[in-house]
Amino acid sequence: MEIYVKTLTGTKYLFDIEPNDLIIKLKDKIQDKIRIPLNSQRLKKYFFDIEPNDLVEKLKDKIQDKIGIPPNSQRLLFAGVILKDENTISYYGMIDGSIVHMILFLRQN
């Protein structure tokens, strides 16, 4: 079952829960989610909900699902550092609202 939770700031999150889940479990899920704005070279801003312990690789997969850019063509930067796929979001100290920049990396044949 899916439910939406809207925070006091207006941010909406989608959660998968089971009918017999306790409210405390949902609270834990809410606290674990952060929303990351992504600025692209196309001058458009996208938003992604992710958990701090998720890998950068998962964020890249979400970017591909939402805007169609394959992970191997994405270079993500936060605080001037290129993000490595094998590190977690929390490794870089990102919190809710931390802005990530995406640069397209096109391979030449």
mmCIF file of N, CA and C in Angstrom:
data_model
loop_
_atom_site.group_PDB
_atom_site.id
_atom_site.type_symbol
_atom_site.label_atom_id
_atom_site.label_comp_id
_atom_site.label_asym_id
_atom_site.label_seq_id
_atom_site.Cartn_x
_atom_site.Cartn_y
_atom_site.Cartn_z
ATOM 1 N N MET A 1 0.852 -1.165 0.000
ATOM 2 C CA MET A 1 0.000 0.000 0.000
ATOM 3 C C MET A 1 0.904 1.235 0.000
ATOM 4 N N GLU A 2 0.512 2.263 -0.760
ATOM 5 C CA GLU A 2 1.284 3.492 -0.818
ATOM 6 C C GLU A 2 0.498 4.624 -0.170
ATOM 7 N N ILE A 3 1.219 5.464 0.581
ATOM 8 C CA ILE A 3 0.582 6.650 1.152
ATOM 9 C C ILE A 3 1.489 7.849 0.905
ATOM 10 N N TYR A 4 0.867 9.012 0.828
ATOM 11 C CA TYR A 4 1.600 10.268 0.712
ATOM 12 C C TYR A 4 1.575 10.961 2.060
ATOM 13 N N VAL A 5 2.703 11.564 2.419
ATOM 14 C CA VAL A 5 2.792 12.365 3.630
ATOM 15 C C VAL A 5 3.244 13.752 3.203
ATOM 16 N N LYS A 6 2.516 14.767 3.644
ATOM 17 C CA LYS A 6 2.870 16.147 3.329
ATOM 18 C C LYS A 6 3.360 16.815 4.607
ATOM 19 N N THR A 7 4.575 17.379 4.551
ATOM 20 C CA THR A 7 5.152 18.025 5.730
ATOM 21 C C THR A 7 4.593 19.434 5.890
ATOM 22 N N LEU A 8 4.922 20.074 7.001
ATOM 23 C CA LEU A 8 4.468 21.440 7.250
ATOM 24 C C LEU A 8 5.038 22.420 6.232
ATOM 25 N N THR A 9 6.172 22.090 5.633
ATOM 26 C CA THR A 9 6.775 22.964 4.623
ATOM 27 C C THR A 9 6.196 22.718 3.235
ATOM 28 N N GLY A 10 5.292 21.751 3.111
ATOM 29 C CA GLY A 10 4.652 21.476 1.837
ATOM 30 C C GLY A 10 5.300 20.370 1.024
ATOM 31 N N THR A 11 6.385 19.793 1.531
ATOM 32 C CA THR A 11 7.063 18.709 0.826
ATOM 33 C C THR A 11 6.234 17.437 0.937
ATOM 34 N N LYS A 12 6.044 16.750 -0.206
ATOM 35 C CA LYS A 12 5.290 15.497 -0.215
ATOM 36 C C LYS A 12 6.242 14.326 -0.398
ATOM 37 N N TYR A 13 6.001 13.260 0.363
ATOM 38 C CA TYR A 13 6.789 12.037 0.248
ATOM 39 C C TYR A 13 5.846 10.866 0.019
ATOM 40 N N LEU A 14 6.295 9.911 -0.777
ATOM 41 C CA LEU A 14 5.533 8.692 -1.039
ATOM 42 C C LEU A 14 6.201 7.541 -0.298
ATOM 43 N N PHE A 15 5.406 6.769 0.452
ATOM 44 C CA PHE A 15 5.938 5.649 1.216
ATOM 45 C C PHE A 15 5.162 4.379 0.904
ATOM 46 N N ASP A 16 5.896 3.274 0.831
ATOM 47 C CA ASP A 16 5.282 1.952 0.736
ATOM 48 C C ASP A 16 5.168 1.401 2.146
ATOM 49 N N ILE A 17 3.959 1.055 2.550
ATOM 50 C CA ILE A 17 3.757 0.491 3.882
ATOM 51 C C ILE A 17 2.826 -0.709 3.775
ATOM 52 N N GLU A 18 2.821 -1.490 4.814
ATOM 53 C CA GLU A 18 1.907 -2.625 4.932
ATOM 54 C C GLU A 18 0.755 -2.213 5.848
ATOM 55 N N PRO A 19 -0.434 -2.762 5.636
ATOM 56 C CA PRO A 19 -1.584 -2.388 6.463
ATOM 57 C C PRO A 19 -1.367 -2.603 7.963
ATOM 58 N N ASN A 20 -0.516 -3.555 8.332
ATOM 59 C CA ASN A 20 -0.289 -3.826 9.755
ATOM 60 C C ASN A 20 0.937 -3.100 10.315
ATOM 61 N N ASP A 21 1.572 -2.211 9.532
ATOM 62 C CA ASP A 21 2.718 -1.446 10.033
ATOM 63 C C ASP A 21 2.276 -0.489 11.137
ATOM 64 N N LEU A 22 3.146 -0.298 12.114
ATOM 65 C CA LEU A 22 2.876 0.639 13.195
ATOM 66 C C LEU A 22 3.249 2.055 12.768
ATOM 67 N N ILE A 23 2.622 3.036 13.406
ATOM 68 C CA ILE A 23 2.911 4.445 13.114
ATOM 69 C C ILE A 23 4.388 4.755 13.344
ATOM 70 N N ILE A 24 4.999 4.152 14.338
ATOM 71 C CA ILE A 24 6.415 4.405 14.633
ATOM 72 C C ILE A 24 7.294 4.019 13.440
ATOM 73 N N LYS A 25 6.905 2.970 12.724
ATOM 74 C CA LYS A 25 7.671 2.557 11.550
ATOM 75 C C LYS A 25 7.577 3.619 10.454
ATOM 76 N N LEU A 26 6.391 4.188 10.264
ATOM 77 C CA LEU A 26 6.222 5.263 9.289
ATOM 78 C C LEU A 26 7.019 6.498 9.710
ATOM 79 N N LYS A 27 7.008 6.817 10.992
ATOM 80 C CA LYS A 27 7.791 7.961 11.482
ATOM 81 C C LYS A 27 9.276 7.768 11.183
ATOM 82 N N ASP A 28 9.766 6.561 11.390
ATOM 83 C CA ASP A 28 11.174 6.275 11.093
ATOM 84 C C ASP A 28 11.472 6.481 9.613
ATOM 85 N N LYS A 29 10.554 6.051 8.757
ATOM 86 C CA LYS A 29 10.747 6.229 7.318
ATOM 87 C C LYS A 29 10.764 7.709 6.952
ATOM 88 N N ILE A 30 9.881 8.486 7.563
ATOM 89 C CA ILE A 30 9.823 9.922 7.279
ATOM 90 C C ILE A 30 11.128 10.593 7.679
ATOM 91 N N GLN A 31 11.653 10.250 8.837
ATOM 92 C CA GLN A 31 12.896 10.860 9.303
ATOM 93 C C GLN A 31 14.079 10.457 8.444
ATOM 94 N N ASP A 32 13.994 9.312 7.792
ATOM 95 C CA ASP A 32 15.103 8.835 6.972
ATOM 96 C C ASP A 32 15.137 9.457 5.582
ATOM 97 N N LYS A 33 14.066 10.094 5.147
ATOM 98 C CA LYS A 33 14.010 10.660 3.797
ATOM 99 C C LYS A 33 14.581 12.076 3.784
ATOM 100 N N ILE A 34 15.305 12.384 2.709
ATOM 101 C CA ILE A 34 15.715 13.760 2.467
ATOM 102 C C ILE A 34 15.383 14.090 1.016
ATOM 103 N N ARG A 35 15.132 15.347 0.758
ATOM 104 C CA ARG A 35 14.840 15.806 -0.608
ATOM 105 C C ARG A 35 16.046 16.596 -1.098
ATOM 106 N N ILE A 36 16.552 16.176 -2.247
ATOM 107 C CA ILE A 36 17.739 16.801 -2.824
ATOM 108 C C ILE A 36 17.355 17.488 -4.132
ATOM 109 N N PRO A 37 17.551 18.819 -4.201
ATOM 110 C CA PRO A 37 17.360 19.497 -5.481
ATOM 111 C C PRO A 37 18.562 19.233 -6.389
ATOM 112 N N LEU A 38 18.308 19.023 -7.663
ATOM 113 C CA LEU A 38 19.362 18.778 -8.640
ATOM 114 C C LEU A 38 19.292 19.866 -9.700
ATOM 115 N N ASN A 39 20.396 20.594 -9.863
ATOM 116 C CA ASN A 39 20.495 21.596 -10.923
ATOM 117 C C ASN A 39 21.203 20.968 -12.105
ATOM 118 N N SER A 40 20.617 21.135 -13.285
ATOM 119 C CA SER A 40 21.224 20.554 -14.482
ATOM 120 C C SER A 40 21.720 21.658 -15.403
ATOM 121 N N GLN A 41 22.509 21.271 -16.392
ATOM 122 C CA GLN A 41 23.004 22.225 -17.375
ATOM 123 C C GLN A 41 21.870 22.772 -18.228
ATOM 124 N N ARG A 42 20.754 22.111 -18.188
ATOM 125 C CA ARG A 42 19.585 22.564 -18.952
ATOM 126 C C ARG A 42 18.847 23.682 -18.224
ATOM 127 N N LEU A 43 19.441 24.178 -17.149
ATOM 128 C CA LEU A 43 18.871 25.253 -16.336
ATOM 129 C C LEU A 43 17.516 24.881 -15.746
ATOM 130 N N LYS A 44 17.328 23.616 -15.517
ATOM 131 C CA LYS A 44 16.098 23.135 -14.913
ATOM 132 C C LYS A 44 16.439 22.466 -13.591
ATOM 133 N N LYS A 45 15.551 22.627 -12.608
ATOM 134 C CA LYS A 45 15.771 22.030 -11.293
ATOM 135 C C LYS A 45 14.811 20.859 -11.114
ATOM 136 N N TYR A 46 15.358 19.754 -10.646
ATOM 137 C CA TYR A 46 14.578 18.554 -10.359
ATOM 138 C C TYR A 46 14.742 18.237 -8.880
ATOM 139 N N PHE A 47 13.783 17.509 -8.309
ATOM 140 C CA PHE A 47 13.857 17.130 -6.903
ATOM 141 C C PHE A 47 13.795 15.612 -6.782
ATOM 142 N N PHE A 48 14.633 15.085 -5.891
ATOM 143 C CA PHE A 48 14.696 13.639 -5.680
ATOM 144 C C PHE A 48 14.629 13.345 -4.191
ATOM 145 N N ASP A 49 13.766 12.402 -3.828
ATOM 146 C CA ASP A 49 13.671 11.929 -2.448
ATOM 147 C C ASP A 49 14.551 10.699 -2.325
ATOM 148 N N ILE A 50 15.405 10.716 -1.318
ATOM 149 C CA ILE A 50 16.378 9.633 -1.164
ATOM 150 C C ILE A 50 16.703 9.476 0.317
ATOM 151 N N GLU A 51 17.212 8.334 0.682
ATOM 152 C CA GLU A 51 17.612 8.094 2.065
ATOM 153 C C GLU A 51 19.106 8.358 2.208
ATOM 154 N N PRO A 52 19.520 8.891 3.353
ATOM 155 C CA PRO A 52 20.938 9.219 3.548
ATOM 156 C C PRO A 52 21.890 8.043 3.342
ATOM 157 N N ASN A 53 21.442 6.826 3.616
ATOM 158 C CA ASN A 53 22.323 5.663 3.465
ATOM 159 C C ASN A 53 22.289 5.050 2.069
ATOM 160 N N ASP A 54 21.523 5.641 1.161
ATOM 161 C CA ASP A 54 21.521 5.173 -0.228
ATOM 162 C C ASP A 54 22.827 5.557 -0.907
ATOM 163 N N LEU A 55 23.238 4.741 -1.855
ATOM 164 C CA LEU A 55 24.444 5.035 -2.621
ATOM 165 C C LEU A 55 24.162 6.112 -3.664
ATOM 166 N N VAL A 56 25.205 6.836 -4.048
ATOM 167 C CA VAL A 56 25.111 7.817 -5.127
ATOM 168 C C VAL A 56 24.590 7.128 -6.385
ATOM 169 N N GLU A 57 24.988 5.889 -6.571
ATOM 170 C CA GLU A 57 24.534 5.102 -7.717
ATOM 171 C C GLU A 57 23.003 5.051 -7.783
ATOM 172 N N LYS A 58 22.342 4.939 -6.630
ATOM 173 C CA LYS A 58 20.878 4.899 -6.600
ATOM 174 C C LYS A 58 20.294 6.249 -7.016
ATOM 175 N N LEU A 59 20.926 7.344 -6.592
ATOM 176 C CA LEU A 59 20.477 8.666 -7.013
ATOM 177 C C LEU A 59 20.592 8.796 -8.529
ATOM 178 N N LYS A 60 21.694 8.312 -9.091
ATOM 179 C CA LYS A 60 21.872 8.358 -10.548
ATOM 180 C C LYS A 60 20.792 7.533 -11.262
ATOM 181 N N ASP A 61 20.419 6.406 -10.681
ATOM 182 C CA ASP A 61 19.347 5.590 -11.264
ATOM 183 C C ASP A 61 18.016 6.346 -11.240
ATOM 184 N N LYS A 62 17.759 7.058 -10.145
ATOM 185 C CA LYS A 62 16.532 7.851 -10.044
ATOM 186 C C LYS A 62 16.529 8.973 -11.078
ATOM 187 N N ILE A 63 17.697 9.561 -11.301
ATOM 188 C CA ILE A 63 17.814 10.616 -12.313
ATOM 189 C C ILE A 63 17.493 10.040 -13.691
ATOM 190 N N GLN A 64 18.026 8.863 -13.974
ATOM 191 C CA GLN A 64 17.739 8.227 -15.264
ATOM 192 C C GLN A 64 16.241 7.953 -15.416
ATOM 193 N N ASP A 65 15.618 7.438 -14.356
ATOM 194 C CA ASP A 65 14.190 7.131 -14.409
ATOM 195 C C ASP A 65 13.347 8.383 -14.658
ATOM 196 N N LYS A 66 13.752 9.502 -14.057
ATOM 197 C CA LYS A 66 12.945 10.720 -14.134
ATOM 198 C C LYS A 66 13.214 11.545 -15.391
ATOM 199 N N ILE A 67 14.498 11.679 -15.787
ATOM 200 C CA ILE A 67 14.791 12.575 -16.912
ATOM 201 C C ILE A 67 15.523 11.905 -18.066
ATOM 202 N N GLY A 68 15.804 10.600 -17.932
ATOM 203 C CA GLY A 68 16.307 9.832 -19.062
ATOM 204 C C GLY A 68 17.788 9.920 -19.359
ATOM 205 N N ILE A 69 18.577 10.443 -18.439
ATOM 206 C CA ILE A 69 20.024 10.528 -18.667
ATOM 207 C C ILE A 69 20.688 9.320 -18.017
ATOM 208 N N PRO A 70 21.397 8.489 -18.791
ATOM 209 C CA PRO A 70 22.024 7.289 -18.231
ATOM 210 C C PRO A 70 23.087 7.640 -17.183
ATOM 211 N N PRO A 71 23.216 6.799 -16.154
ATOM 212 C CA PRO A 71 24.195 7.056 -15.094
ATOM 213 C C PRO A 71 25.618 7.293 -15.598
ATOM 214 N N ASN A 72 26.037 6.597 -16.650
ATOM 215 C CA ASN A 72 27.417 6.770 -17.117
ATOM 216 C C ASN A 72 27.632 8.103 -17.836
ATOM 217 N N SER A 73 26.556 8.860 -18.060
ATOM 218 C CA SER A 73 26.673 10.193 -18.661
ATOM 219 C C SER A 73 26.505 11.304 -17.627
ATOM 220 N N GLN A 74 26.305 10.919 -16.363
ATOM 221 C CA GLN A 74 26.093 11.896 -15.295
ATOM 222 C C GLN A 74 27.368 12.109 -14.484
ATOM 223 N N ARG A 75 27.673 13.352 -14.207
ATOM 224 C CA ARG A 75 28.704 13.705 -13.230
ATOM 225 C C ARG A 75 27.999 14.582 -12.210
ATOM 226 N N LEU A 76 27.897 14.075 -10.982
ATOM 227 C CA LEU A 76 27.208 14.800 -9.923
ATOM 228 C C LEU A 76 28.223 15.462 -9.015
ATOM 229 N N LEU A 77 27.954 16.725 -8.666
ATOM 230 C CA LEU A 77 28.845 17.479 -7.792
ATOM 231 C C LEU A 77 28.074 18.017 -6.599
ATOM 232 N N PHE A 78 28.720 17.968 -5.447
ATOM 233 C CA PHE A 78 28.179 18.573 -4.238
ATOM 234 C C PHE A 78 29.336 19.235 -3.508
ATOM 235 N N ALA A 79 29.186 20.500 -3.183
ATOM 236 C CA ALA A 79 30.221 21.263 -2.475
ATOM 237 C C ALA A 79 31.567 21.182 -3.200
ATOM 238 N N GLY A 80 31.531 21.208 -4.524
ATOM 239 C CA GLY A 80 32.749 21.198 -5.325
ATOM 240 C C GLY A 80 33.416 19.850 -5.474
ATOM 241 N N VAL A 81 32.765 18.796 -5.018
ATOM 242 C CA VAL A 81 33.342 17.447 -5.065
ATOM 243 C C VAL A 81 32.512 16.579 -6.014
ATOM 244 N N ILE A 82 33.189 15.827 -6.885
ATOM 245 C CA ILE A 82 32.494 14.871 -7.750
ATOM 246 C C ILE A 82 32.099 13.664 -6.906
ATOM 247 N N LEU A 83 30.832 13.282 -6.976
ATOM 248 C CA LEU A 83 30.319 12.177 -6.168
ATOM 249 C C LEU A 83 30.658 10.839 -6.816
ATOM 250 N N LYS A 84 31.132 9.917 -5.991
ATOM 251 C CA LYS A 84 31.473 8.571 -6.464
ATOM 252 C C LYS A 84 30.304 7.629 -6.214
ATOM 253 N N ASP A 85 30.025 6.784 -7.204
ATOM 254 C CA ASP A 85 28.876 5.875 -7.144
ATOM 255 C C ASP A 85 28.851 5.001 -5.899
ATOM 256 N N GLU A 86 30.018 4.577 -5.436
ATOM 257 C CA GLU A 86 30.076 3.613 -4.335
ATOM 258 C C GLU A 86 29.927 4.241 -2.951
ATOM 259 N N ASN A 87 29.876 5.566 -2.860
ATOM 260 C CA ASN A 87 29.706 6.234 -1.570
ATOM 261 C C ASN A 87 28.229 6.529 -1.312
ATOM 262 N N THR A 88 27.899 6.684 -0.030
ATOM 263 C CA THR A 88 26.521 7.001 0.342
ATOM 264 C C THR A 88 26.297 8.510 0.291
ATOM 265 N N ILE A 89 25.041 8.882 0.276
ATOM 266 C CA ILE A 89 24.661 10.291 0.312
ATOM 267 C C ILE A 89 25.181 10.931 1.600
ATOM 268 N N SER A 90 25.055 10.216 2.726
ATOM 269 C CA SER A 90 25.503 10.768 4.008
ATOM 270 C C SER A 90 27.023 10.909 4.082
ATOM 271 N N TYR A 91 27.762 10.124 3.315
ATOM 272 C CA TYR A 91 29.224 10.222 3.278
ATOM 273 C C TYR A 91 29.650 11.648 2.928
ATOM 274 N N TYR A 92 28.882 12.289 2.061
ATOM 275 C CA TYR A 92 29.210 13.644 1.619
ATOM 276 C C TYR A 92 28.596 14.723 2.510
ATOM 277 N N GLY A 93 27.883 14.310 3.554
ATOM 278 C CA GLY A 93 27.310 15.271 4.494
ATOM 279 C C GLY A 93 26.061 15.974 3.980
ATOM 280 N N MET A 94 25.411 15.385 2.999
ATOM 281 C CA MET A 94 24.198 16.000 2.457
ATOM 282 C C MET A 94 23.052 15.877 3.444
ATOM 283 N N ILE A 95 22.265 16.928 3.498
ATOM 284 C CA ILE A 95 21.063 16.949 4.324
ATOM 285 C C ILE A 95 19.895 17.381 3.442
ATOM 286 N N ASP A 96 18.709 17.379 4.002
ATOM 287 C CA ASP A 96 17.528 17.802 3.263
ATOM 288 C C ASP A 96 17.759 19.193 2.683
ATOM 289 N N GLY A 97 17.595 19.329 1.383
ATOM 290 C CA GLY A 97 17.776 20.617 0.723
ATOM 291 C C GLY A 97 19.162 20.864 0.158
ATOM 292 N N SER A 98 20.118 19.964 0.424
ATOM 293 C CA SER A 98 21.461 20.119 -0.152
ATOM 294 C C SER A 98 21.354 20.083 -1.674
ATOM 295 N N ILE A 99 21.998 21.028 -2.337
ATOM 296 C CA ILE A 99 21.888 21.136 -3.792
ATOM 297 C C ILE A 99 23.010 20.366 -4.479
ATOM 298 N N VAL A 100 22.615 19.501 -5.398
ATOM 299 C CA VAL A 100 23.560 18.727 -6.209
ATOM 300 C C VAL A 100 23.510 19.287 -7.628
ATOM 301 N N HIS A 101 24.663 19.379 -8.255
ATOM 302 C CA HIS A 101 24.756 19.858 -9.631
ATOM 303 C C HIS A 101 25.114 18.687 -10.532
ATOM 304 N N MET A 102 24.494 18.651 -11.711
ATOM 305 C CA MET A 102 24.783 17.589 -12.663
ATOM 306 C C MET A 102 25.416 18.182 -13.915
ATOM 307 N N ILE A 103 26.529 17.578 -14.319
ATOM 308 C CA ILE A 103 27.191 17.921 -15.568
ATOM 309 C C ILE A 103 27.087 16.697 -16.466
ATOM 310 N N LEU A 104 26.687 16.907 -17.698
ATOM 311 C CA LEU A 104 26.597 15.793 -18.642
ATOM 312 C C LEU A 104 27.978 15.452 -19.161
ATOM 313 N N PHE A 105 28.279 14.176 -19.173
ATOM 314 C CA PHE A 105 29.561 13.669 -19.652
ATOM 315 C C PHE A 105 29.275 12.783 -20.850
ATOM 316 N N LEU A 106 29.604 13.268 -22.020
ATOM 317 C CA LEU A 106 29.330 12.513 -23.243
ATOM 318 C C LEU A 106 30.614 11.889 -23.748
ATOM 319 N N ARG A 107 30.572 10.603 -23.966
ATOM 320 C CA ARG A 107 31.753 9.881 -24.457
ATOM 321 C C ARG A 107 31.888 10.075 -25.962
ATOM 322 N N GLN A 108 33.134 10.271 -26.403
ATOM 323 C CA GLN A 108 33.392 10.401 -27.835
ATOM 324 C C GLN A 108 33.884 9.073 -28.373
ATOM 325 N N ASN A 109 33.451 8.712 -29.557
ATOM 326 C CA ASN A 109 33.872 7.446 -30.170
ATOM 327 C C ASN A 109 35.023 7.664 -31.099
#
